[in-house]
Amino acid sequence: MTDTTIVSVRGRRVWDSRARPTVEAEVALADGTVGRAIAPAGASTGTGEAIDLRDAGEAFGGLDVRKALGNVNGEIADAIRGQDALDQASIDAALIGRDGTPNKARLGGNALIAVSLATLKAAAASRGVGLWRHLAGDQPVRIPLPEIQIFGGGAHAARRVDIQDFMVVCLQASSFAEALDRTAEVYRAAGAILKARGLLQGVADEGGFWPAFASNDEALDTLVLAIEQAGFRPGPDVAISLDVAASEFHDGGRYRLARDGRELDTDGMIAMLLGWIDRYPIVSIEDPLSEEDAAGFRAFTRAAGDRVQVIGDDFLVTNAKRVEMAAQTRACTAVLVKPNQAGTVSETKAAFDAARRHGLGAIISARSGETEDVTIAHLAVGWDAGQFKVGSIARGERTAKWNEVLRIEEELGSQARMPAATRFEPR
Ligand code: PGA
Ligand code: ZN
């Protein structure tokens, strides 16, 4: 037995930002160190994601996680107790093998990702270094560029508008702190505009303002106005990033934009998005088409991939094989990386590495159901991802992650570098 041998694994039921139960895992090593991690949960999930195991039944709308916790304390603990926490690949292989399904449906992706991340954190803690440093080793890292939500929509706001995330990105900010400063001014200005119009109705699931708009265009116009009223030039100082999350309103080959009263085919969607790119300072678009519409992704990337970053989220579900396929077919230019979509750290890293290998951008991302867990902030820095997305600059489960990057930036001191760019270049 070495110092980093796993001696105990245990699950605890804790709560997420939507008042839903979720899985926390605690992994203890022989030297007494403990790693702890909490599984997040999506609302606009891709069909190819690792399964978030829920109990069904009466409690909490069927969303209880007693079965997943039982798996952590039982089969999962049995599978990895006695193994070396420094050997993440073997730990994750054991988790995947014990589950035995292609989508982690038996033991639960939520149970597995909590344990996998907790093991990683225990290993870092045992070495006495911050997780980001443990991951980076002696490689240089950059502070990631944040994309931060100002208005939430789609599945995170009862479909009040169709588009899910209206975000800003400060491409030329000289530091993470400066990017947050600018974003906070834009957020304040957006709130003031809504208040003056009598449209201030609280916030959506990720802390962006509730989108009480008559159309998607009105949301975009208001965002540009907020950037201006905050004293910035829309585009060069503060640009726009969208997550369309188009799978959510795609049905039977048609895109139904309820807010705009329009129903579009793939060509119509692409034309609408190209029109927005012409009219607004948009630099990045996530899931512009449905996860089922690979041809649409290719066509959109052909038409706009040299002007905006095209991100696959539901389309790629943090799956290395899908990332390879997307790269080979030029279906997008960047990959959203969500550990719980994959279900283990190793599979998340494999998807990330596939993106890197093919020159695609990578954005480490939170989910709409989150907690105070800040592990992904360390992945974003330690893997040198270059970009980071965790929702808005309001609500504690969001600011916990931004604030953690501020601490890391401070720790890096003069070595802290941001990826300065006027647009997202393929790597
Ligand atoms: P989700 O949304 O966590 O609800 O899936 C986040 C996203 O689509 O990026
Ligand atoms: Zn998304």
Tab-separated table of C-alpha atoms in Angstrom, residues 34-335:
chain	number	residue	atom	x	y	z
A	34	VAL	CA	-9.501	13.414	1.014
A	35	GLY	CA	-10.846	14.508	-2.376
A	36	ARG	CA	-14.419	15.619	-2.766
A	37	ALA	CA	-16.491	16.416	-5.861
A	38	ILE	CA	-20.148	17.016	-6.730
A	39	ALA	CA	-21.922	15.966	-9.935
A	40	PRO	CA	-23.683	18.812	-11.790
A	41	ALA	CA	-26.798	18.306	-13.936
A	42	GLY	CA	-27.964	19.636	-17.301
A	43	ALA	CA	-31.436	20.687	-18.426
A	44	SER	CA	-30.821	20.881	-22.173
A	45	THR	CA	-28.961	17.607	-22.357
A	46	GLY	CA	-27.653	15.904	-25.481
A	47	THR	CA	-29.091	12.449	-26.132
A	48	GLY	CA	-25.567	10.991	-26.284
A	49	GLU	CA	-24.606	12.038	-22.746
A	50	ALA	CA	-23.725	9.716	-19.890
A	51	ILE	CA	-26.984	8.946	-18.054
A	52	ASP	CA	-27.822	10.997	-14.980
A	53	LEU	CA	-29.276	8.212	-12.811
A	54	ARG	CA	-32.427	9.305	-10.948
A	55	ASP	CA	-34.754	7.278	-8.780
A	56	ALA	CA	-38.096	8.125	-10.412
A	57	GLY	CA	-40.905	7.661	-7.851
A	58	GLU	CA	-42.497	10.268	-5.629
A	59	ALA	CA	-39.697	12.215	-3.972
A	60	PHE	CA	-38.437	15.443	-5.534
A	61	GLY	CA	-40.292	14.924	-8.796
A	62	GLY	CA	-38.542	11.617	-9.338
A	63	LEU	CA	-35.110	13.253	-9.233
A	64	ASP	CA	-33.747	11.696	-6.060
A	65	VAL	CA	-30.310	10.053	-6.301
A	66	ARG	CA	-30.529	7.277	-3.689
A	67	LYS	CA	-29.698	4.594	-6.257
A	68	ALA	CA	-26.637	6.488	-7.510
A	69	LEU	CA	-25.465	7.002	-3.920
A	70	GLY	CA	-25.983	3.332	-3.189
A	71	ASN	CA	-23.788	2.553	-6.180
A	72	VAL	CA	-21.042	4.892	-4.918
A	73	ASN	CA	-21.064	3.274	-1.478
A	74	GLY	CA	-21.372	-0.255	-2.863
A	75	GLU	CA	-20.141	-1.417	-6.249
A	76	ILE	CA	-18.066	1.654	-7.088
A	77	ALA	CA	-16.244	1.657	-3.755
A	78	ASP	CA	-15.568	-2.072	-4.173
A	79	ALA	CA	-14.198	-1.501	-7.674
A	80	ILE	CA	-11.569	1.100	-6.769
A	81	ARG	CA	-10.710	0.583	-3.107
A	82	GLY	CA	-7.054	-0.480	-2.864
A	83	GLN	CA	-6.114	1.190	-6.172
A	84	ASP	CA	-3.617	4.028	-6.560
A	85	ALA	CA	-5.365	7.398	-6.915
A	86	LEU	CA	-2.467	8.681	-9.021
A	87	ASP	CA	-3.385	6.174	-11.726
A	88	GLN	CA	-6.500	7.970	-12.975
A	89	ALA	CA	-6.625	5.937	-16.196
A	90	SER	CA	-6.884	2.628	-14.303
A	91	ILE	CA	-9.433	4.033	-11.864
A	92	ASP	CA	-11.625	5.274	-14.698
A	93	ALA	CA	-11.210	2.006	-16.623
A	94	ALA	CA	-12.384	0.157	-13.509
A	95	LEU	CA	-15.415	2.465	-13.211
A	96	ILE	CA	-16.322	2.039	-16.867
A	97	GLY	CA	-15.801	-1.721	-16.715
A	98	ARG	CA	-17.899	-2.159	-13.594
A	99	ASP	CA	-20.748	-0.124	-15.094
A	100	GLY	CA	-20.628	-2.192	-18.261
A	101	THR	CA	-23.062	-0.106	-20.333
A	102	PRO	CA	-22.216	2.223	-23.254
A	103	ASN	CA	-23.854	5.216	-21.544
A	104	LYS	CA	-23.231	4.557	-17.825
A	105	ALA	CA	-26.905	3.866	-17.316
A	106	ARG	CA	-26.412	1.123	-14.719
A	107	LEU	CA	-24.252	2.819	-12.058
A	108	GLY	CA	-25.081	6.356	-13.224
A	109	GLY	CA	-22.944	8.967	-14.949
A	110	ASN	CA	-23.575	11.228	-11.948
A	111	ALA	CA	-22.157	8.608	-9.537
A	112	LEU	CA	-19.156	7.918	-11.781
A	113	ILE	CA	-18.158	11.530	-12.513
A	114	ALA	CA	-18.362	12.492	-8.835
A	115	VAL	CA	-16.060	9.597	-7.881
A	116	SER	CA	-13.699	10.108	-10.814
A	117	LEU	CA	-13.272	13.831	-10.045
A	118	ALA	CA	-12.982	13.190	-6.297
A	119	THR	CA	-10.162	10.713	-7.001
A	120	LEU	CA	-8.346	13.294	-9.120
A	121	LYS	CA	-8.683	15.876	-6.367
A	122	ALA	CA	-7.479	13.433	-3.722
A	123	ALA	CA	-4.365	12.726	-5.817
A	124	ALA	CA	-3.617	16.458	-6.150
A	125	ALA	CA	-4.237	17.055	-2.448
A	126	SER	CA	-1.913	14.210	-1.547
A	127	ARG	CA	0.870	15.828	-3.554
A	128	GLY	CA	0.195	19.093	-1.743
A	129	VAL	CA	-0.401	21.114	-4.905
A	130	GLY	CA	-3.424	22.884	-6.333
A	131	LEU	CA	-5.409	20.771	-8.785
A	132	TRP	CA	-4.626	23.067	-11.719
A	133	ARG	CA	-0.909	22.707	-11.009
A	134	HIS	CA	-1.207	18.950	-10.559
A	135	LEU	CA	-2.813	18.753	-13.998
A	136	ALA	CA	-0.412	21.137	-15.726
A	137	GLY	CA	2.765	19.610	-14.337
A	138	ASP	CA	5.639	21.731	-15.630
A	139	GLN	CA	3.749	22.804	-18.767
A	140	PRO	CA	2.875	26.494	-19.108
A	141	VAL	CA	-0.812	27.358	-18.753
A	142	ARG	CA	-3.012	30.257	-19.771
A	143	ILE	CA	-5.848	31.798	-17.862
A	144	PRO	CA	-8.997	30.947	-19.849
A	145	LEU	CA	-11.089	33.570	-21.591
A	146	PRO	CA	-14.544	33.585	-19.954
A	147	GLU	CA	-17.804	33.669	-21.914
A	148	ILE	CA	-20.403	34.994	-19.518
A	149	GLN	CA	-24.187	34.970	-19.753
A	150	ILE	CA	-26.169	38.225	-19.586
A	151	PHE	CA	-29.613	36.853	-20.539
A	152	GLY	CA	-30.659	33.237	-19.994
A	153	GLY	CA	-33.261	31.656	-22.254
A	154	GLY	CA	-34.422	28.372	-23.736
A	155	ALA	CA	-34.749	25.479	-21.301
A	156	HIS	CA	-33.232	27.634	-18.550
A	157	ALA	CA	-36.047	30.193	-18.653
A	158	ALA	CA	-39.203	28.210	-19.398
A	159	ARG	CA	-38.524	28.851	-23.118
A	160	ARG	CA	-39.329	32.548	-22.648
A	161	VAL	CA	-37.119	33.067	-25.718
A	162	ASP	CA	-35.832	30.292	-27.986
A	163	ILE	CA	-32.097	31.001	-27.779
A	164	GLN	CA	-30.554	29.611	-24.587
A	165	ASP	CA	-27.533	31.788	-23.793
A	166	PHE	CA	-26.885	35.412	-24.693
A	167	MET	CA	-23.306	35.870	-23.532
A	168	VAL	CA	-20.467	38.358	-23.735
A	169	VAL	CA	-16.810	37.712	-24.331
A	170	CYS	CA	-14.058	40.279	-23.811
A	171	LEU	CA	-11.617	39.074	-26.439
A	172	GLN	CA	-8.950	41.633	-25.723
A	173	ALA	CA	-9.128	41.764	-21.941
A	174	SER	CA	-5.625	41.786	-20.540
A	175	SER	CA	-6.572	39.663	-17.536
A	176	PHE	CA	-9.370	37.462	-16.216
A	177	ALA	CA	-10.060	40.132	-13.605
A	178	GLU	CA	-10.511	42.737	-16.330
A	179	ALA	CA	-12.839	40.469	-18.315
A	180	LEU	CA	-15.015	40.063	-15.207
A	181	ASP	CA	-14.925	43.836	-14.524
A	182	ARG	CA	-16.197	44.585	-18.009
A	183	THR	CA	-18.823	41.872	-17.868
A	184	ALA	CA	-20.105	43.109	-14.505
A	185	GLU	CA	-20.586	46.598	-15.986
A	186	VAL	CA	-22.500	45.133	-18.937
A	187	TYR	CA	-24.628	43.021	-16.575
A	188	ARG	CA	-25.439	46.100	-14.499
A	189	ALA	CA	-26.340	48.101	-17.596
A	190	ALA	CA	-28.546	45.282	-18.889
A	191	GLY	CA	-30.375	45.194	-15.552
A	192	ALA	CA	-30.876	48.948	-15.628
A	193	ILE	CA	-32.311	48.827	-19.158
A	194	LEU	CA	-34.756	46.068	-18.216
A	195	LYS	CA	-35.782	47.947	-15.077
A	196	ALA	CA	-36.420	51.148	-17.025
A	197	ARG	CA	-38.616	49.200	-19.460
A	198	GLY	CA	-40.499	47.482	-16.656
A	199	LEU	CA	-39.100	44.118	-17.786
A	200	LEU	CA	-36.887	43.213	-14.837
A	201	GLN	CA	-38.197	39.826	-13.674
A	202	GLY	CA	-35.325	38.187	-11.809
A	203	VAL	CA	-32.852	35.743	-13.270
A	204	ALA	CA	-32.865	32.465	-15.203
A	205	ASP	CA	-31.186	29.200	-14.142
A	206	GLU	CA	-27.624	30.341	-14.778
A	207	GLY	CA	-27.983	33.829	-13.297
A	208	GLY	CA	-28.553	35.772	-16.527
A	209	PHE	CA	-31.559	38.123	-16.488
A	210	TRP	CA	-34.946	36.581	-17.216
A	211	PRO	CA	-35.490	37.246	-20.957
A	212	ALA	CA	-38.785	39.129	-20.992
A	213	PHE	CA	-38.359	39.952	-24.680
A	214	ALA	CA	-40.824	39.894	-27.543
A	215	SER	CA	-38.305	38.292	-29.909
A	216	ASN	CA	-34.810	36.815	-30.086
A	217	ASP	CA	-33.769	39.926	-32.022
A	218	GLU	CA	-34.940	42.149	-29.195
A	219	ALA	CA	-32.674	40.222	-26.814
A	220	LEU	CA	-29.725	40.803	-29.143
A	221	ASP	CA	-30.550	44.504	-29.602
A	222	THR	CA	-30.799	44.928	-25.830
A	223	LEU	CA	-27.467	43.187	-25.312
A	224	VAL	CA	-25.750	45.538	-27.777
A	225	LEU	CA	-27.360	48.511	-26.023
A	226	ALA	CA	-26.160	47.232	-22.630
A	227	ILE	CA	-22.593	46.934	-23.951
A	228	GLU	CA	-22.780	50.517	-25.233
A	229	GLN	CA	-24.364	51.906	-22.076
A	230	ALA	CA	-21.627	50.244	-20.033
A	231	GLY	CA	-19.179	52.384	-22.012
A	232	PHE	CA	-17.751	49.744	-24.348
A	233	ARG	CA	-17.589	49.334	-28.114
A	234	PRO	CA	-19.712	46.307	-29.122
A	235	GLY	CA	-17.294	43.989	-30.868
A	236	PRO	CA	-13.771	45.210	-30.232
A	237	ASP	CA	-14.233	45.710	-26.467
A	238	VAL	CA	-17.087	43.361	-25.653
A	239	ALA	CA	-18.399	40.880	-28.226
A	240	ILE	CA	-21.385	38.527	-28.249
A	241	SER	CA	-21.404	34.748	-27.926
A	242	LEU	CA	-24.592	32.668	-28.333
A	243	ASP	CA	-25.596	29.177	-27.316
A	244	VAL	CA	-28.557	28.469	-29.595
A	245	ALA	CA	-29.058	24.966	-28.094
A	246	ALA	CA	-31.011	24.252	-31.258
A	247	SER	CA	-31.777	20.596	-30.421
A	248	GLU	CA	-34.278	21.938	-27.890
A	249	PHE	CA	-36.601	23.400	-30.542
A	250	HIS	CA	-35.882	20.972	-33.390
A	251	ASP	CA	-38.585	18.473	-34.181
A	252	GLY	CA	-39.282	16.389	-37.250
A	253	GLY	CA	-36.586	18.138	-39.267
A	254	ARG	CA	-37.990	21.608	-38.513
A	255	TYR	CA	-36.815	24.364	-36.172
A	256	ARG	CA	-39.762	25.912	-34.360
A	257	LEU	CA	-38.939	29.379	-33.073
A	258	ALA	CA	-41.938	29.900	-30.829
A	259	ARG	CA	-40.983	33.419	-29.732
A	260	ASP	CA	-40.562	34.659	-33.306
A	261	GLY	CA	-43.569	32.663	-34.571
A	262	ARG	CA	-41.417	31.058	-37.262
A	263	GLU	CA	-40.765	27.521	-38.388
A	264	LEU	CA	-37.566	27.030	-40.354
A	265	ASP	CA	-35.765	24.233	-42.151
A	266	THR	CA	-31.987	23.869	-41.886
A	267	ASP	CA	-31.307	26.396	-44.666
A	268	GLY	CA	-33.685	28.850	-43.011
A	269	MET	CA	-31.923	28.478	-39.646
A	270	ILE	CA	-28.546	29.037	-41.269
A	271	ALA	CA	-29.830	32.106	-43.114
A	272	MET	CA	-31.242	33.534	-39.873
A	273	LEU	CA	-27.959	32.978	-38.024
A	274	LEU	CA	-25.901	34.465	-40.873
A	275	GLY	CA	-28.183	37.502	-40.744
A	276	TRP	CA	-27.462	37.861	-37.015
A	277	ILE	CA	-23.720	37.542	-37.631
A	278	ASP	CA	-23.995	40.374	-40.181
A	279	ARG	CA	-25.997	42.632	-37.879
A	280	TYR	CA	-24.519	41.924	-34.441
A	281	PRO	CA	-20.923	41.615	-33.161
A	282	ILE	CA	-21.165	37.839	-32.696
A	283	VAL	CA	-17.888	35.931	-32.397
A	284	SER	CA	-19.051	32.480	-31.273
A	285	ILE	CA	-22.158	30.295	-31.759
A	286	GLU	CA	-22.764	27.027	-29.905
A	287	ASP	CA	-25.100	24.308	-31.188
A	288	PRO	CA	-26.399	26.460	-34.079
A	289	LEU	CA	-28.252	23.389	-35.388
A	290	SER	CA	-29.722	20.282	-33.774
A	291	GLU	CA	-27.511	17.426	-32.585
A	292	GLU	CA	-29.275	15.334	-35.268
A	293	ASP	CA	-28.446	17.778	-38.044
A	294	ALA	CA	-24.794	16.984	-38.838
A	295	ALA	CA	-25.261	18.154	-42.426
A	296	GLY	CA	-26.556	21.462	-41.076
A	297	PHE	CA	-23.503	21.793	-38.813
A	298	ARG	CA	-21.217	21.233	-41.805
A	299	ALA	CA	-23.095	23.721	-43.960
A	300	PHE	CA	-23.102	26.353	-41.230
A	301	THR	CA	-19.396	25.900	-40.528
A	302	ARG	CA	-18.682	26.151	-44.269
A	303	ALA	CA	-20.649	29.394	-44.412
A	304	ALA	CA	-19.558	31.022	-41.136
A	305	GLY	CA	-16.636	29.069	-39.650
A	306	ASP	CA	-14.111	31.695	-40.709
A	307	ARG	CA	-16.115	34.486	-39.052
A	308	VAL	CA	-17.332	32.907	-35.825
A	309	GLN	CA	-16.315	30.039	-33.601
A	310	VAL	CA	-18.772	27.162	-34.144
A	311	ILE	CA	-19.071	25.047	-30.979
A	312	GLY	CA	-20.513	21.558	-30.664
A	313	ASP	CA	-22.128	20.785	-27.291
A	314	ASP	CA	-25.184	18.484	-27.524
A	315	PHE	CA	-23.759	17.573	-30.932
A	316	LEU	CA	-20.511	16.139	-29.512
A	317	VAL	CA	-21.373	15.401	-25.852
A	318	THR	CA	-17.689	15.421	-24.796
A	319	ASN	CA	-17.112	12.204	-26.722
A	320	ALA	CA	-13.696	11.698	-28.349
A	321	LYS	CA	-15.078	9.663	-31.258
A	322	ARG	CA	-17.657	12.299	-32.074
A	323	VAL	CA	-14.997	15.020	-31.825
A	324	GLU	CA	-12.823	13.062	-34.309
A	325	MET	CA	-15.766	12.740	-36.680
A	326	ALA	CA	-16.632	16.436	-36.395
A	327	ALA	CA	-13.027	17.395	-37.067
A	328	GLN	CA	-12.758	15.124	-40.113
A	329	THR	CA	-16.003	16.417	-41.593
A	330	ARG	CA	-15.350	20.048	-40.586
A	331	ALA	CA	-18.676	20.178	-38.781
A	332	CYS	CA	-17.530	22.722	-36.179
A	333	THR	CA	-14.444	24.620	-35.048
A	334	ALA	CA	-14.611	24.110	-31.272
A	335	VAL	CA	-15.765	21.621	-28.656
